[in-house]
Coordinates of C-alpha atoms and ligand atoms in Angstrom, one line a residue:
M1 CA -72.6 25.6 -31.2
N2 CA -70.0 23.7 -33.4
L3 CA -66.8 22.8 -31.5
L4 CA -63.2 22.7 -32.5
I5 CA -60.9 20.9 -30.1
K6 CA -57.6 22.3 -31.1
G7 CA -54.1 20.9 -30.9
G8 CA -54.8 18.0 -28.5
H9 CA -53.2 14.6 -28.4
I10 CA -56.0 12.5 -30.0
L11 CA -56.1 8.9 -29.0
D12 CA -58.7 6.7 -30.4
P13 CA -58.0 2.9 -30.0
S14 CA -61.0 2.0 -32.2
Q15 CA -59.1 3.2 -35.3
G16 CA -55.5 3.1 -34.0
L17 CA -55.4 6.9 -34.0
D18 CA -52.6 8.4 -32.0
A19 CA -51.7 11.9 -33.2
I20 CA -51.5 15.6 -32.3
G21 CA -54.3 17.4 -34.2
D22 CA -57.7 19.1 -34.3
L23 CA -61.1 17.5 -33.9
Y24 CA -64.2 19.2 -35.3
I25 CA -67.7 18.5 -34.1
V26 CA -70.4 19.9 -36.4
E27 CA -74.1 19.6 -35.5
G28 CA -73.3 17.1 -32.7
K29 CA -71.3 14.7 -34.9
I30 CA -67.5 14.1 -35.4
T31 CA -66.8 15.7 -38.7
W32 CA -63.1 16.0 -39.1
V33 CA -60.1 14.6 -37.3
E34 CA -56.7 15.8 -38.2
P35 CA -54.5 14.3 -39.6
L36 CA -57.3 12.8 -41.9
K37 CA -56.9 14.2 -45.3
E38 CA -60.5 15.4 -45.7
K39 CA -61.7 18.9 -46.4
R40 CA -61.8 21.0 -43.2
P41 CA -65.3 22.1 -42.2
L42 CA -66.0 25.9 -42.5
G43 CA -68.0 28.1 -40.2
K44 CA -68.1 29.4 -36.7
F45 CA -66.6 27.2 -33.9
A46 CA -66.2 27.5 -30.2
V47 CA -62.6 26.5 -29.7
I48 CA -61.3 24.3 -26.8
P49 CA -57.6 24.8 -26.6
A50 CA -56.3 21.3 -26.0
S51 CA -52.6 21.6 -26.4
G52 CA -51.0 19.3 -23.8
L53 CA -54.3 17.5 -23.2
L54 CA -55.5 14.1 -24.2
V55 CA -58.5 13.9 -26.5
C56 CA -60.3 10.6 -26.7
P57 CA -63.8 9.1 -27.2
G58 CA -66.2 9.7 -24.3
F59 CA -65.9 7.0 -21.7
V60 CA -68.6 4.3 -21.6
D61 CA -69.5 2.8 -18.2
L62 CA -71.3 -0.5 -18.4
H63 CA -72.0 -0.7 -14.7
C64 CA -73.2 2.1 -12.4
H65 CA -76.0 2.8 -9.9
L66 CA -78.0 6.0 -10.3
R67 CA -80.5 5.0 -7.5
Q68 CA -83.5 6.7 -9.1
P69 CA -86.3 5.8 -8.6
G70 CA -86.5 5.1 -4.9
Y71 CA -83.1 6.0 -3.3
E72 CA -82.8 9.7 -4.2
D73 CA -81.1 10.4 -0.9
K74 CA -78.1 8.4 -2.3
E75 CA -78.1 9.7 -5.9
T76 CA -80.4 11.0 -8.6
I77 CA -80.1 10.7 -12.3
A78 CA -79.3 14.5 -12.3
S79 CA -76.5 14.2 -9.8
G80 CA -75.2 10.8 -11.1
T81 CA -74.9 12.0 -14.7
R82 CA -73.2 15.2 -13.5
A83 CA -70.7 13.1 -11.6
A84 CA -70.2 11.0 -14.8
A85 CA -69.5 14.1 -16.9
K86 CA -67.0 15.3 -14.3
G87 CA -65.3 11.9 -14.5
G88 CA -65.2 11.9 -18.3
F89 CA -68.1 9.4 -18.9
T90 CA -70.5 10.2 -21.7
T91 CA -72.5 7.0 -21.6
L92 CA -73.8 5.2 -18.5
C93 CA -75.6 1.8 -18.3
C94 CA -77.4 1.9 -15.0
M95 CA -78.2 -1.1 -12.8
P96 CA -81.8 -2.0 -12.0
N97 CA -81.6 -2.3 -8.2
T98 CA -83.8 0.7 -7.6
K99 CA -87.1 1.0 -5.8
P100 CA -89.2 -0.2 -7.6
P101 CA -86.6 -2.2 -9.5
V102 CA -86.4 -1.9 -13.3
D103 CA -88.5 -4.9 -14.1
S104 CA -91.3 -3.4 -16.2
Q105 CA -91.7 -1.1 -19.2
A106 CA -93.0 1.7 -16.9
V107 CA -89.9 1.9 -14.9
V108 CA -87.6 1.7 -17.9
E109 CA -89.5 4.6 -19.5
Y110 CA -89.3 6.5 -16.2
V111 CA -85.5 6.2 -16.2
Q112 CA -85.3 7.1 -19.9
R113 CA -87.6 10.1 -19.5
T114 CA -85.8 11.4 -16.4
A115 CA -82.4 10.9 -18.0
H116 CA -83.7 12.8 -21.1
T117 CA -85.0 15.8 -19.1
E118 CA -82.5 15.9 -16.1
G119 CA -79.4 14.0 -17.2
V120 CA -76.3 15.5 -18.9
V121 CA -74.9 12.3 -20.4
R122 CA -76.4 9.3 -22.2
V123 CA -78.2 6.8 -19.9
Y124 CA -79.1 3.3 -20.9
P125 CA -81.0 1.3 -18.3
I126 CA -80.3 -2.4 -17.6
G127 CA -83.4 -4.4 -16.8
C128 CA -83.9 -7.0 -14.1
I129 CA -83.4 -10.8 -14.7
S130 CA -86.0 -11.7 -12.1
K131 CA -89.2 -10.0 -11.1
G132 CA -88.6 -7.6 -8.1
L133 CA -84.9 -8.9 -8.0
K134 CA -86.3 -11.7 -5.9
G135 CA -84.6 -14.5 -7.9
E136 CA -87.8 -16.5 -8.1
E137 CA -89.4 -15.8 -11.5
L138 CA -88.1 -14.3 -14.7
A139 CA -88.9 -10.6 -15.4
E140 CA -90.8 -9.9 -18.6
M141 CA -87.6 -9.9 -20.6
G142 CA -89.3 -9.3 -24.0
E143 CA -91.2 -6.3 -22.6
L144 CA -87.9 -4.9 -21.2
A145 CA -86.1 -5.4 -24.5
A146 CA -88.9 -3.7 -26.4
A147 CA -88.7 -0.8 -23.9
G148 CA -85.0 -0.4 -24.6
V149 CA -82.9 -2.1 -21.9
M150 CA -79.3 -2.8 -22.8
A151 CA -78.9 -6.0 -20.8
Y152 CA -80.4 -7.9 -17.9
S153 CA -78.9 -8.2 -14.4
D154 CA -80.0 -8.6 -10.8
D155 CA -76.8 -6.8 -9.8
G156 CA -76.3 -6.4 -6.0
Q157 CA -77.7 -9.9 -5.9
P158 CA -76.7 -13.1 -7.6
V159 CA -79.2 -15.3 -9.4
T160 CA -79.1 -18.1 -6.9
S161 CA -81.2 -20.6 -8.8
S162 CA -79.2 -22.3 -11.5
R163 CA -82.4 -23.2 -13.2
L164 CA -83.6 -19.6 -13.4
M165 CA -80.2 -18.5 -14.7
R166 CA -80.3 -21.2 -17.4
H167 CA -83.7 -19.9 -18.5
A168 CA -82.6 -16.3 -18.4
L169 CA -79.7 -17.1 -20.7
E170 CA -81.9 -19.0 -23.1
Y171 CA -84.4 -16.1 -23.3
S172 CA -81.7 -13.5 -23.6
L173 CA -80.7 -15.1 -26.9
A174 CA -84.1 -14.3 -28.4
F175 CA -83.8 -10.7 -27.2
G176 CA -80.2 -10.1 -28.2
R177 CA -79.1 -8.7 -24.9
P178 CA -76.4 -10.1 -22.6
I179 CA -77.0 -11.4 -19.1
I180 CA -74.8 -9.6 -16.6
D181 CA -74.2 -11.6 -13.4
H182 CA -73.1 -10.5 -10.0
C183 CA -71.4 -13.7 -9.1
E184 CA -71.7 -14.5 -5.4
D185 CA -72.6 -17.7 -3.7
K186 CA -74.6 -16.3 -0.8
A187 CA -74.3 -19.5 1.3
L188 CA -70.5 -19.0 1.2
S189 CA -70.4 -15.2 1.6
A190 CA -73.1 -15.2 4.3
D191 CA -72.7 -12.2 6.6
G192 CA -69.1 -11.6 5.3
A193 CA -68.1 -8.0 5.2
M194 CA -64.6 -8.0 3.6
N195 CA -62.2 -10.4 1.9
E196 CA -61.5 -13.6 3.9
G197 CA -57.8 -13.4 4.9
W198 CA -55.4 -12.0 7.4
V199 CA -56.8 -8.5 7.5
A200 CA -60.3 -9.8 8.3
T201 CA -58.9 -12.0 11.0
R202 CA -56.9 -9.1 12.5
L203 CA -60.0 -6.8 12.5
G204 CA -62.3 -9.5 13.8
L205 CA -64.5 -9.2 10.7
K206 CA -66.2 -12.1 8.9
G207 CA -64.6 -12.8 5.6
I208 CA -66.0 -13.5 2.1
P209 CA -63.9 -16.2 0.5
A210 CA -62.7 -16.0 -3.2
A211 CA -64.6 -19.2 -3.7
A212 CA -68.0 -17.4 -3.2
E213 CA -67.3 -15.6 -6.5
E214 CA -65.6 -18.4 -8.3
A215 CA -68.3 -21.0 -7.7
I216 CA -70.9 -18.9 -9.5
V217 CA -68.5 -17.8 -12.2
A218 CA -67.8 -21.5 -12.9
R219 CA -71.6 -22.2 -12.9
D220 CA -72.4 -19.4 -15.2
I221 CA -69.7 -20.3 -17.7
A222 CA -71.1 -23.9 -17.7
L223 CA -74.6 -22.4 -18.4
A224 CA -73.3 -20.1 -21.1
E225 CA -71.8 -23.2 -22.8
L226 CA -75.0 -25.1 -22.5
T227 CA -77.2 -22.3 -23.9
G228 CA -74.8 -20.5 -26.3
A229 CA -75.9 -17.2 -24.8
C230 CA -73.9 -14.0 -24.1
L231 CA -72.8 -13.9 -20.5
H232 CA -71.0 -10.9 -19.0
I233 CA -69.4 -11.3 -15.6
A234 CA -69.6 -8.1 -13.5
H235 CA -66.9 -6.8 -11.2
V236 CA -64.4 -9.7 -11.4
S237 CA -62.2 -9.6 -8.3
T238 CA -60.2 -12.9 -7.9
A239 CA -57.3 -14.7 -9.6
G240 CA -59.5 -17.8 -9.6
S241 CA -62.3 -16.1 -11.6
V242 CA -59.6 -14.9 -14.1
D243 CA -58.5 -18.5 -14.6
L244 CA -62.0 -19.6 -15.3
L245 CA -62.6 -16.8 -17.7
R246 CA -59.4 -17.5 -19.6
R247 CA -60.5 -21.1 -20.1
A248 CA -64.0 -20.0 -21.2
K249 CA -62.5 -17.6 -23.8
D250 CA -60.0 -20.3 -25.0
K251 CA -63.1 -22.5 -25.7
G252 CA -64.6 -19.6 -27.7
L253 CA -67.6 -19.1 -25.5
A254 CA -69.5 -15.8 -25.6
V255 CA -68.3 -14.7 -22.2
T256 CA -67.1 -11.2 -21.4
A257 CA -66.0 -9.6 -18.2
E258 CA -65.3 -6.2 -16.5
V259 CA -63.2 -5.1 -13.6
T260 CA -63.5 -2.0 -11.5
P261 CA -60.9 0.8 -10.9
H262 CA -61.0 -0.1 -7.1
H263 CA -60.2 -3.8 -7.6
L264 CA -57.3 -2.8 -10.0
T265 CA -55.8 -0.3 -7.6
L266 CA -56.6 -1.2 -4.0
T267 CA -56.3 -4.3 -1.8
E268 CA -57.9 -5.6 1.4
E269 CA -55.4 -3.7 3.5
R270 CA -57.2 -0.5 2.5
V271 CA -60.0 -1.6 4.9
M272 CA -57.6 -0.8 7.7
G273 CA -57.3 2.7 6.4
F274 CA -54.2 2.6 4.2
S275 CA -53.5 1.7 0.6
T276 CA -50.5 -0.1 -0.9
Q277 CA -50.9 2.0 -4.1
T278 CA -51.2 5.5 -2.8
A279 CA -49.2 5.1 0.4
H280 CA -51.9 7.4 1.8
H281 CA -52.9 6.9 5.4
T282 CA -56.4 8.1 6.1
A283 CA -56.7 6.5 9.4
S284 CA -54.8 4.5 12.0
A285 CA -54.0 0.9 11.0
L286 CA -56.0 -0.2 14.1
W287 CA -59.1 1.4 12.6
Y288 CA -61.3 0.4 9.7
D289 CA -62.8 2.5 6.9
T290 CA -66.3 1.6 5.7
N291 CA -65.6 3.5 2.5
A292 CA -63.5 0.6 1.5
K293 CA -66.4 -1.8 2.1
V294 CA -67.5 -3.0 -1.3
N295 CA -69.0 -6.1 -2.9
P296 CA -67.1 -8.1 -4.1
P297 CA -64.6 -7.1 -1.5
L298 CA -61.1 -5.6 -2.2
R299 CA -58.9 -8.7 -2.4
S300 CA -55.2 -9.6 -2.1
E301 CA -52.2 -8.2 -4.0
K302 CA -52.0 -11.5 -5.8
D303 CA -55.6 -11.1 -7.0
R304 CA -55.0 -7.5 -8.0
Q305 CA -52.0 -8.5 -10.1
A306 CA -54.0 -11.3 -11.8
L307 CA -56.7 -8.7 -12.7
L308 CA -54.1 -6.4 -14.2
E309 CA -52.7 -9.3 -16.3
A310 CA -56.2 -10.3 -17.4
L311 CA -56.9 -6.8 -18.5
K312 CA -53.7 -6.7 -20.6
D313 CA -54.3 -10.1 -22.3
D314 CA -58.0 -9.3 -22.9
T315 CA -59.3 -12.0 -20.6
I316 CA -61.1 -9.0 -19.0
D317 CA -62.7 -6.9 -21.7
A318 CA -63.6 -3.6 -20.1
I319 CA -63.3 -1.4 -17.0
A320 CA -66.6 -0.5 -15.4
T321 CA -66.9 1.8 -12.3
D322 CA -69.7 0.0 -10.3
H323 CA -70.3 3.5 -9.0
A324 CA -72.4 2.8 -5.9
P325 CA -73.2 6.0 -4.0
H326 CA -74.5 5.8 -0.5
T327 CA -75.4 8.4 2.2
I328 CA -73.1 9.3 5.1
V329 CA -75.5 7.5 7.4
D330 CA -75.2 4.3 5.3
K331 CA -71.4 4.4 5.9
L332 CA -70.9 6.1 9.3
C333 CA -71.6 3.0 11.4
E334 CA -70.1 -0.4 12.4
F335 CA -68.3 -2.2 9.5
D336 CA -70.8 -5.1 9.6
A337 CA -73.7 -2.7 9.3
A338 CA -72.3 -0.4 6.6
A339 CA -73.6 -0.5 3.0
F340 CA -71.4 -2.1 0.3
G341 CA -70.2 0.3 -2.4
I342 CA -67.8 3.0 -3.6
S343 CA -68.8 6.3 -5.3
G344 CA -66.4 5.9 -8.2
L345 CA -67.3 8.0 -11.3
E346 CA -65.3 11.0 -10.3
T347 CA -62.1 9.2 -9.2
A348 CA -62.0 6.5 -11.9
L349 CA -59.7 8.2 -14.3
G350 CA -57.3 9.6 -11.7
C351 CA -56.8 6.3 -10.0
L352 CA -56.6 4.3 -13.2
L353 CA -53.9 6.8 -14.5
S354 CA -51.9 6.0 -11.3
L355 CA -51.4 2.5 -13.0
V356 CA -50.2 4.3 -16.1
H357 CA -47.9 6.7 -14.3
S358 CA -46.4 3.8 -12.3
G359 CA -45.8 1.7 -15.5
Q360 CA -48.3 -1.0 -14.7
L361 CA -50.7 -0.2 -17.5
D362 CA -50.4 1.2 -21.0
L363 CA -52.3 4.4 -21.7
K364 CA -53.8 3.2 -25.0
L365 CA -55.0 0.0 -23.5
L366 CA -56.6 1.9 -20.6
I367 CA -58.5 4.2 -23.0
S368 CA -59.6 1.3 -25.1
K369 CA -61.0 -0.5 -22.0
L370 CA -63.0 2.7 -21.1
T371 CA -64.3 3.4 -24.6
W372 CA -64.3 0.9 -27.5
E373 CA -64.2 -2.3 -25.5
P374 CA -67.3 -1.7 -23.4
V375 CA -69.2 -0.8 -26.6
R376 CA -68.1 -4.0 -28.3
I377 CA -69.5 -6.0 -25.4
L378 CA -72.9 -4.5 -26.1
E379 CA -72.6 -4.4 -29.9
I380 CA -72.0 -8.2 -30.4
K381 CA -75.7 -8.3 -29.4
K382 CA -76.7 -6.2 -32.4
A383 CA -76.0 -9.2 -34.6
S384 CA -78.4 -11.3 -32.6
L385 CA -82.0 -12.2 -33.2
F386 CA -83.4 -8.9 -31.8
P387 CA -81.9 -6.3 -34.1
T388 CA -83.1 -3.1 -32.4
S389 CA -80.3 -2.4 -29.8
P390 CA -81.0 1.0 -28.3
L391 CA -77.3 1.9 -28.5
P392 CA -76.7 4.3 -31.4
W393 CA -73.8 3.5 -33.8
G394 CA -70.5 5.2 -33.1
L395 CA -70.2 5.3 -29.3
G396 CA -66.7 4.7 -28.0
T397 CA -65.0 5.9 -31.2
L398 CA -64.1 9.2 -33.0
Q399 CA -64.9 7.8 -36.5
M400 CA -66.3 10.3 -38.9
G401 CA -70.1 10.7 -38.4
A402 CA -70.0 9.2 -34.9
P403 CA -71.8 11.1 -32.1
G404 CA -69.7 14.0 -30.8
D405 CA -68.9 12.3 -27.5
V406 CA -65.4 13.3 -26.4
T407 CA -63.4 13.3 -23.2
I408 CA -60.5 15.8 -22.8
F409 CA -58.2 15.3 -19.9
D410 CA -54.9 16.5 -18.5
P411 CA -52.9 13.4 -17.7
S412 CA -50.4 15.3 -15.5
K413 CA -52.6 17.6 -13.5
E414 CA -52.5 16.7 -9.8
W415 CA -55.5 17.1 -7.5
V416 CA -56.5 16.1 -4.1
V417 CA -59.8 14.1 -3.8
N418 CA -62.3 16.1 -1.7
P419 CA -65.6 14.2 -1.6
N420 CA -67.4 17.5 -0.6
T421 CA -66.7 18.8 -4.1
F422 CA -68.2 15.7 -5.8
A423 CA -71.2 16.2 -8.1
S424 CA -72.3 12.8 -6.9
K425 CA -74.4 12.7 -3.7
G426 CA -72.3 9.7 -2.7
K427 CA -69.3 11.0 -0.8
N428 CA -68.3 7.4 0.0
T429 CA -64.8 7.2 -1.4
P430 CA -61.7 5.4 -0.2
W431 CA -59.6 8.0 -2.0
A432 CA -60.6 11.0 0.2
G433 CA -57.5 13.1 0.8
C434 CA -55.5 11.2 -1.8
Q435 CA -53.5 13.0 -4.4
L436 CA -54.3 11.8 -7.9
K437 CA -52.5 12.7 -11.1
G438 CA -54.8 13.2 -14.1
Q439 CA -58.0 15.2 -14.3
V440 CA -60.8 15.6 -16.7
M441 CA -60.9 19.1 -18.3
A442 CA -64.0 18.8 -20.4
T443 CA -66.6 16.3 -21.4
V444 CA -68.6 16.7 -24.6
V445 CA -71.8 14.8 -25.3
A446 CA -73.3 15.1 -28.8
G447 CA -71.3 18.2 -29.3
N448 CA -72.5 19.9 -26.1
L449 CA -70.2 20.6 -23.1
A450 CA -71.5 18.4 -20.3
Y451 CA -68.6 19.4 -18.1
R452 CA -65.8 22.0 -18.2
D453 CA -63.1 22.5 -15.6
D454 CA -63.0 26.1 -14.4
S455 CA -59.4 26.5 -15.6
L456 CA -60.4 25.7 -19.2
R457 CA -61.3 28.8 -21.2
L458 CA -63.2 28.5 -24.5
E459 CA -62.3 30.8 -27.5
G460 CA -64.5 31.7 -30.4
Q461 CA -63.2 31.3 -33.9
S462 CA -64.3 31.3 -37.6
A463 CA -62.6 28.6 -39.5
Ligands
DOR501 O1 -70.6 -2.8 -3.5 C1 -71.6 -2.9 -4.2 N1 -72.6 -2.0 -4.1 N2 -71.7 -4.0 -4.9 C2 -72.8 -4.3 -5.6 O2 -72.9 -5.3 -6.3 C3 -74.0 -3.4 -5.4 C4 -73.7 -2.1 -5.1 C5 -74.8 -1.2 -4.6 O3 -75.9 -1.3 -5.2 O4 -74.7 -0.5 -3.6

């Protein structure tokens, strides 16, 4: 069915579009955006009344964990993509730390096939850097590129061997895909469970120093300079990493970076059960909350401020969720024993909008960091030696002819986070019980409704 999204506030940073108008999707493609002076398409349309709502390109997540194959108790491609649609994401790049890991053509094809038959949004797998994520030997990077991976990463684990990392960067040039690194010096972070600082001391937990991240960010930047390869730093969490990235960008290196919604909105105090941002108290300050255990850990307010500044001055290119669903059993235990990770797809928009509502972030910048910017990180690679990027043209934009991927949200609608209503199997959220302002009303993928809020009624119309 062709769609007419009527009377919404259309915001498309890719073409500087910021206007009230109508958006037409015909046969799965963006066909007409008011106020463009083209001829309106004729025919029958299902109408989404969007007055008072924001209409923007579908969100693109460079970094999430769908857990299939192997950890279907935590998430499946079916449940993870439904969570994505509910959160406004139309494209997901999923990390390869599954069981088996995505280190062969067979596993890439399994993920692609399952996403095709069971998923409701676009899914692009990321392949391993090392075989079996063991950090010993390079994965078959050519085979993975030919099978259609978007990038390479051992996410969840750093690439400890600098020599292996150098070789991975060198080979990645030939295959035109970026290397995404989870930057963590394991010798420094060893057994740490949260940020090293006063909260860890008070709770009697072993800390992970900022230097554990920064040491590897510095190493990786040096290797990116040596090899000329495209390096993307995952989930940046410290002010020191931001300084290193700023210098790398000043030098003109092909280095990009992402930050998560949780590192932008929460700090280490949240581990004690309260947040500086939401003033929401989920537990006594003498208690801890394993739902706030994440890797890299939630850091200090100084770090959070540095991340925000870096997002604004483009030192950090994109926002990525690092959606990391876990079972109740993985989290309902001692802090040291709990799994790292936050189930983030369904709360990303609401908690990022809290930064907009409080005047800390500009709405257009936020939308750009969720749509156009993540695509640009992947698209640079299209110009590289291996021309066959699996990413179709036109994601992250509402340009004419682009795939009809659109997110429609109400920036003022307030809702209370109830993990029991999540589409994700992962109920592990530090925002449980929090009131967020801003909710997705509909998510459209290739002209099809992947998600619709119950309160949104469609109307039929002949145009
Ligand atoms: O908190 C995290 N969880 N950080 C990671 O890097 C991996 C992820 C996971 O796979 O659970």
